[in-house]
XYZ file of C-alpha atoms in Angstrom:
392
model
C 3.522 27.839 -1.677
C 5.486 24.626 -2.187
C 4.515 24.464 -5.873
C 5.565 28.099 -6.309
C 8.984 27.365 -4.792
C 9.418 24.276 -6.960
C 8.522 26.219 -10.111
C 11.078 28.860 -9.180
C 13.995 26.587 -8.220
C 13.487 23.206 -9.936
C 13.396 23.147 -13.727
C 10.833 20.686 -15.175
C 9.672 19.955 -11.626
C 6.733 17.839 -12.858
C 9.069 15.281 -14.475
C 9.712 13.386 -11.218
C 10.811 10.190 -13.018
C 13.846 12.065 -14.348
C 16.877 11.333 -12.140
C 18.248 14.875 -12.534
C 14.921 16.360 -11.431
C 14.814 13.959 -8.465
C 18.275 15.089 -7.439
C 17.230 18.738 -7.651
C 14.212 18.004 -5.443
C 16.491 16.501 -2.805
C 19.094 19.259 -3.019
C 16.408 21.961 -2.822
C 14.840 20.324 0.246
C 18.276 20.030 1.870
C 19.166 23.680 1.330
C 15.816 24.818 2.751
C 16.352 22.491 5.730
C 19.884 23.744 6.407
C 18.824 27.416 6.377
C 15.671 27.028 8.497
C 17.093 24.545 11.008
C 20.214 26.599 11.597
C 18.058 29.696 12.162
C 15.859 27.773 14.618
C 18.904 26.378 16.441
C 20.390 29.825 17.000
C 17.017 31.227 18.076
C 16.175 28.419 20.521
C 19.695 28.066 21.899
C 19.794 31.737 22.848
C 16.240 31.463 24.187
C 17.104 28.388 26.251
C 20.117 30.094 27.824
C 18.167 33.296 28.544
C 15.236 31.569 30.262
C 17.383 28.771 31.759
C 15.290 25.950 30.207
C 16.724 22.492 29.535
C 13.675 21.624 27.402
C 14.221 24.580 25.075
C 17.973 23.894 24.895
C 17.232 20.248 24.050
C 14.870 21.410 21.335
C 17.592 23.745 20.001
C 20.132 20.945 19.650
C 17.446 18.836 18.040
C 17.246 21.518 15.331
C 21.052 21.444 15.019
C 20.777 17.690 14.492
C 18.147 18.362 11.826
C 20.563 20.755 10.142
C 23.175 17.983 10.050
C 20.544 15.638 8.641
C 19.864 18.102 5.844
C 23.592 18.185 5.035
C 23.588 14.364 4.881
C 20.491 14.481 2.702
C 22.251 16.872 0.318
C 25.235 14.528 0.014
C 22.968 11.495 -0.272
C 21.040 12.836 -3.253
C 24.274 13.765 -4.983
C 25.630 10.227 -4.497
C 22.357 8.402 -5.279
C 22.181 9.971 -8.740
C 25.606 8.672 -9.762
C 25.403 6.244 -12.702
C 26.082 2.536 -12.281
C 29.701 1.454 -12.629
C 31.708 -1.776 -12.660
C 31.839 -1.939 -8.847
C 28.169 -1.050 -8.369
C 26.245 -2.345 -11.422
C 22.912 -1.641 -9.718
C 23.772 2.007 -9.118
C 23.794 4.002 -5.880
C 20.039 4.288 -5.286
C 20.134 2.634 -1.854
C 22.126 5.606 -0.567
C 18.670 7.047 0.180
C 17.969 4.362 2.805
C 21.514 4.518 4.202
C 21.278 8.284 4.762
C 17.916 7.762 6.464
C 19.534 5.267 8.851
C 22.263 7.799 9.699
C 19.562 10.396 10.380
C 17.771 7.882 12.620
C 20.994 7.139 14.513
C 21.645 10.838 15.155
C 18.082 11.284 16.444
C 18.459 8.294 18.787
C 21.776 9.576 20.123
C 20.350 13.040 20.737
C 17.303 11.558 22.495
C 19.518 9.490 24.794
C 21.689 12.463 25.750
C 18.739 14.697 26.552
C 16.864 12.125 28.573
C 19.909 12.062 30.869
C 20.002 15.868 31.068
C 16.274 16.099 31.735
C 16.359 13.523 34.540
C 19.112 15.559 36.196
C 16.919 18.637 35.875
C 14.004 16.793 37.520
C 16.203 15.840 40.458
C 17.654 19.368 40.742
C 15.162 21.763 39.099
C 16.190 25.299 38.141
C 13.897 28.301 38.029
C 12.869 29.426 34.549
C 12.747 33.074 33.547
C 10.471 34.005 30.717
C 8.671 36.752 28.788
C 5.747 36.837 26.414
C 8.113 37.779 23.591
C 10.264 34.704 24.134
C 7.192 32.467 24.347
C 5.953 33.949 21.062
C 9.267 33.046 19.423
C 8.704 29.408 20.398
C 5.264 29.471 18.797
C 6.789 30.796 15.560
C 9.377 27.994 15.635
C 6.616 25.405 15.926
C 4.767 26.870 12.934
C 7.981 26.805 10.872
C 8.380 23.096 11.628
C 4.765 22.401 10.623
C 5.460 24.036 7.265
C 8.660 21.997 6.870
C 6.689 18.814 7.576
C 4.174 19.631 4.807
C 6.964 20.757 2.468
C 9.150 17.650 2.859
C 6.212 15.256 2.867
C 5.037 16.634 -0.466
C 8.510 16.441 -2.001
C 9.136 12.976 -0.556
C 5.856 11.686 -1.962
C 6.542 13.238 -5.356
C 9.892 11.466 -5.806
C 9.273 8.468 -3.496
C 12.247 9.280 -1.255
C 12.880 7.504 2.061
C 15.193 10.339 3.151
C 12.619 13.086 2.609
C 9.932 10.995 4.295
C 12.229 10.584 7.311
C 12.923 14.330 7.392
C 9.205 15.149 7.122
C 8.361 12.844 10.051
C 11.170 14.394 12.081
C 9.846 17.878 11.281
C 6.361 16.935 12.522
C 7.856 15.580 15.742
C 9.813 18.803 16.149
C 6.627 20.850 15.760
C 4.956 18.776 18.484
C 8.019 19.011 20.726
C 8.242 22.804 20.351
C 4.510 23.090 20.980
C 4.741 21.052 24.173
C 7.762 23.062 25.303
C 5.768 26.239 24.700
C 2.923 24.850 26.823
C 5.293 23.908 29.659
C 6.732 27.428 29.820
C 3.273 28.977 29.735
C 2.177 26.549 32.473
C 5.119 27.567 34.660
C 4.403 31.242 33.991
C 0.817 30.959 35.244
C 1.257 28.425 38.066
C 4.840 28.799 39.225
C 5.240 25.010 39.036
C 8.420 24.012 37.193
C 7.819 21.022 34.877
C 10.733 21.776 32.555
C 12.610 18.546 33.328
C 9.530 16.421 32.753
C 8.925 18.117 29.402
C 12.580 17.512 28.572
C 12.011 13.785 29.188
C 8.971 13.924 26.919
C 11.030 15.646 24.205
C 13.726 12.982 24.533
C 11.194 10.129 24.355
C 9.677 11.671 21.227
C 13.139 11.779 19.683
C 13.821 8.139 20.590
C 10.470 7.032 19.178
C 11.020 8.973 15.954
C 14.546 7.615 15.500
C 13.408 4.047 16.155
C 10.540 4.244 13.627
C 12.713 5.764 10.907
C 15.407 3.126 11.486
C 12.846 0.293 11.466
C 11.235 1.399 8.190
C 14.537 1.745 6.369
C 16.046 -1.426 7.792
C 12.996 -3.298 6.520
C 13.581 -1.820 3.083
C 17.277 -2.761 3.067
C 16.684 -6.255 4.447
C 13.912 -6.847 1.917
C 10.202 -6.126 2.218
C 7.321 -8.069 0.627
C 6.326 -7.126 -2.898
C 3.646 -4.433 -2.890
C 0.312 -6.154 -3.533
C -0.892 -3.628 -6.117
C 2.446 -3.695 -7.947
C 2.349 -7.501 -7.975
C -1.131 -7.472 -9.510
C 0.013 -5.034 -12.195
C 2.921 -7.271 -13.179
C 0.779 -10.412 -13.198
C -1.892 -8.710 -15.299
C 0.655 -7.636 -17.920
C 2.278 -11.091 -18.131
C -1.085 -12.876 -18.311
C -2.227 -10.560 -21.112
C -0.197 -12.713 -23.521
C -2.502 -15.510 -24.656
C -0.011 -18.343 -24.471
C 0.646 -17.786 -20.754
C -1.945 -19.616 -18.642
C -0.696 -18.854 -15.130
C 1.953 -17.019 -13.106
C 3.546 -17.499 -9.691
C 6.719 -17.002 -7.633
C 7.013 -13.250 -8.225
C 10.032 -11.654 -6.531
C 11.149 -8.017 -6.798
C 14.509 -6.598 -5.691
C 14.824 -2.824 -5.368
C 18.076 -0.871 -5.590
C 16.508 2.573 -5.375
C 14.086 4.541 -7.497
C 13.929 3.283 -11.074
C 16.191 0.302 -10.308
C 13.787 -2.593 -9.783
C 14.591 -6.144 -10.873
C 12.005 -8.919 -10.815
C 11.611 -12.609 -11.585
C 8.406 -14.529 -12.200
C 7.424 -18.023 -13.313
C 4.949 -18.214 -16.178
C 3.054 -21.375 -17.076
C 2.668 -22.299 -20.742
C 0.993 -25.249 -22.468
C 3.203 -28.316 -22.827
C 2.679 -28.338 -26.602
C 4.082 -24.803 -27.052
C 7.028 -24.711 -29.430
C 10.412 -23.488 -28.242
C 10.230 -20.520 -30.610
C 6.759 -19.468 -29.371
C 7.810 -19.916 -25.742
C 10.858 -17.714 -26.305
C 8.715 -15.070 -28.005
C 6.206 -15.061 -25.140
C 8.955 -14.659 -22.568
C 10.626 -11.761 -24.363
C 7.308 -10.032 -25.068
C 6.247 -10.214 -21.418
C 9.601 -8.902 -20.184
C 9.517 -6.018 -22.647
C 5.920 -5.074 -21.793
C 6.609 -4.956 -18.045
C 9.657 -2.752 -18.560
C 7.825 -0.371 -20.916
C 4.821 0.003 -18.607
C 6.398 -0.215 -15.135
C 10.151 0.370 -15.691
C 10.903 -2.977 -14.014
C 13.573 -5.295 -15.381
C 11.718 -8.615 -15.432
C 13.097 -12.091 -16.024
C 10.471 -14.709 -16.885
C 11.026 -18.379 -16.140
C 8.811 -20.770 -18.102
C 7.006 -23.778 -16.579
C 5.171 -26.366 -18.658
C 1.495 -26.981 -17.826
C -0.576 -29.939 -19.032
C -3.678 -27.974 -19.931
C -5.290 -30.884 -21.812
C -4.836 -33.561 -19.155
C -8.400 -34.187 -17.904
C -7.326 -36.183 -14.830
C -4.961 -33.415 -13.759
C -7.551 -30.695 -14.359
C -10.176 -32.545 -12.307
C -7.963 -32.868 -9.225
C -6.539 -29.374 -9.689
C -10.011 -27.810 -9.665
C -10.957 -29.717 -6.491
C -7.797 -28.575 -4.708
C -8.176 -24.943 -5.745
C -11.843 -24.931 -4.682
C -10.945 -26.446 -1.292
C -8.117 -23.964 -0.674
C -10.238 -20.960 -1.685
C -12.835 -21.916 0.925
C -10.719 -23.305 3.797
C -7.297 -21.657 3.305
C -7.751 -18.443 1.275
C -4.266 -17.161 2.192
C -2.581 -20.040 0.337
C -1.827 -20.422 -3.353
C -1.309 -23.686 -5.277
C 0.414 -23.856 -8.656
C 2.658 -25.947 -10.912
C 0.352 -28.980 -11.004
C 1.875 -31.976 -12.768
C 1.630 -35.757 -13.046
C 4.968 -37.593 -13.163
C 6.675 -40.954 -12.588
C 3.839 -43.165 -13.809
C 5.803 -46.414 -14.046
C 3.941 -47.913 -11.069
C 1.929 -45.283 -9.177
C 1.720 -41.764 -10.609
C 2.895 -38.801 -8.568
C 0.449 -35.893 -8.481
C 2.712 -33.026 -7.452
C 2.284 -29.272 -7.023
C 3.726 -26.282 -5.158
C 1.785 -24.735 -2.283
C 2.555 -21.223 -1.070
C 1.646 -20.671 2.589
C 1.938 -17.606 4.879
C 5.077 -17.268 6.997
C 3.024 -17.477 10.198
C 1.649 -20.934 9.361
C 2.647 -23.296 12.166
C 4.034 -26.777 11.503
C 0.786 -28.283 12.826
C -1.282 -26.169 10.416
C 0.964 -27.171 7.535
C 0.705 -30.845 8.471
C -3.109 -30.732 8.699
C -3.356 -28.934 5.376
C -1.103 -31.417 3.583
C -3.107 -34.318 5.047
C -6.340 -32.761 3.747
C -4.871 -32.318 0.279
C -3.593 -35.882 0.201
C -7.091 -37.052 1.099
C -8.601 -35.070 -1.791
C -6.167 -36.626 -4.293
C -6.647 -40.149 -2.930
C -10.442 -39.813 -2.929
C -10.359 -38.765 -6.585
C -8.020 -41.524 -7.716
C -6.215 -43.868 -5.333
C -3.571 -44.558 -7.980
C -2.107 -41.101 -7.464
C 0.542 -40.368 -4.854
C 0.135 -36.763 -3.655
C 3.329 -34.705 -3.290
C 2.939 -31.205 -1.852
C 5.990 -28.922 -1.941
C 5.516 -26.139 0.613
C 7.012 -22.702 0.034
C 6.667 -19.131 1.296
C 5.587 -16.228 -0.884
C 7.108 -12.783 -1.318
C 3.966 -10.737 -1.963
C 2.502 -8.410 0.654
C -0.569 -9.811 2.433
C -3.427 -8.070 4.236
């Protein structure tokens, strides 16, 4: 059904890399959300008043909040597709995450308000009136929210949208909330025991949990998340495909929304490479990454002594040791310098962020021992750094 709707309302719906098509996806989802959520709000609000249920009323205002979220989503997609300008040279793509944070804030606020109302209802419970017809309406509302979850999840995945993912998660929570509310009313109908206030607390806690998770995911994105491991491997593979590049490290990617990714990487080349060849390699690698992955890459070049036998011998021993004892680390940029008296054997060592100072100290001591055992004339210098690539 979703594909049929997309074919009918979104021209060239398969071209999800096109910014205009992405905007139409978002606008279409927003309009569907506004219509359905407003209908559910009216239905549940009237139902809540008729049967005197705080849980149903809470669920109704949750749908009103969802309607407001759809309005924000509509505005967000319109803004996000604006072209870059002199004040915002990276474009407006991060509007997606900002709108998701606003949605999360509204969910948290609604959850807080209804947990207060529900606690009051527990302390002073009111009798619920009900009918099979009204209970059936709740069941229909739950099914509508399940469809909206599937609908928004599919659209969000298609265009990689944080906003639509947030809305889809919220829709699933709403389906669960409505289902639980339905069960509570049925339970009261058969047993006479009023648990409406307790269900209202459950609804509120679900809202708080949903809002917190949406906020956390989008805050992580705005603050800066590690580079996706698969994406990192793709970039490295492309750069290393150029024969004159013998190693890569220090990959960093900054994202400013869909299709606005900027990256830097260090590429190692032989120390006898001419300036012209080095420049050609750099430009070729940057162009290839953009053509294949649509990422604006800047390549920094590091010189590597690939013919220095002493360096290669120690390098191989260090890499072998790290692969066996510290597989989460990565050594690179090996070089021999300052050989006036005692040569410095220096390199960079990338360690995980959770490495303690004691672990770092023991590791450096082990590496110094390897260098000294190979040639006591070398002074080992290990420069520790943290990586930016996602780890298991």
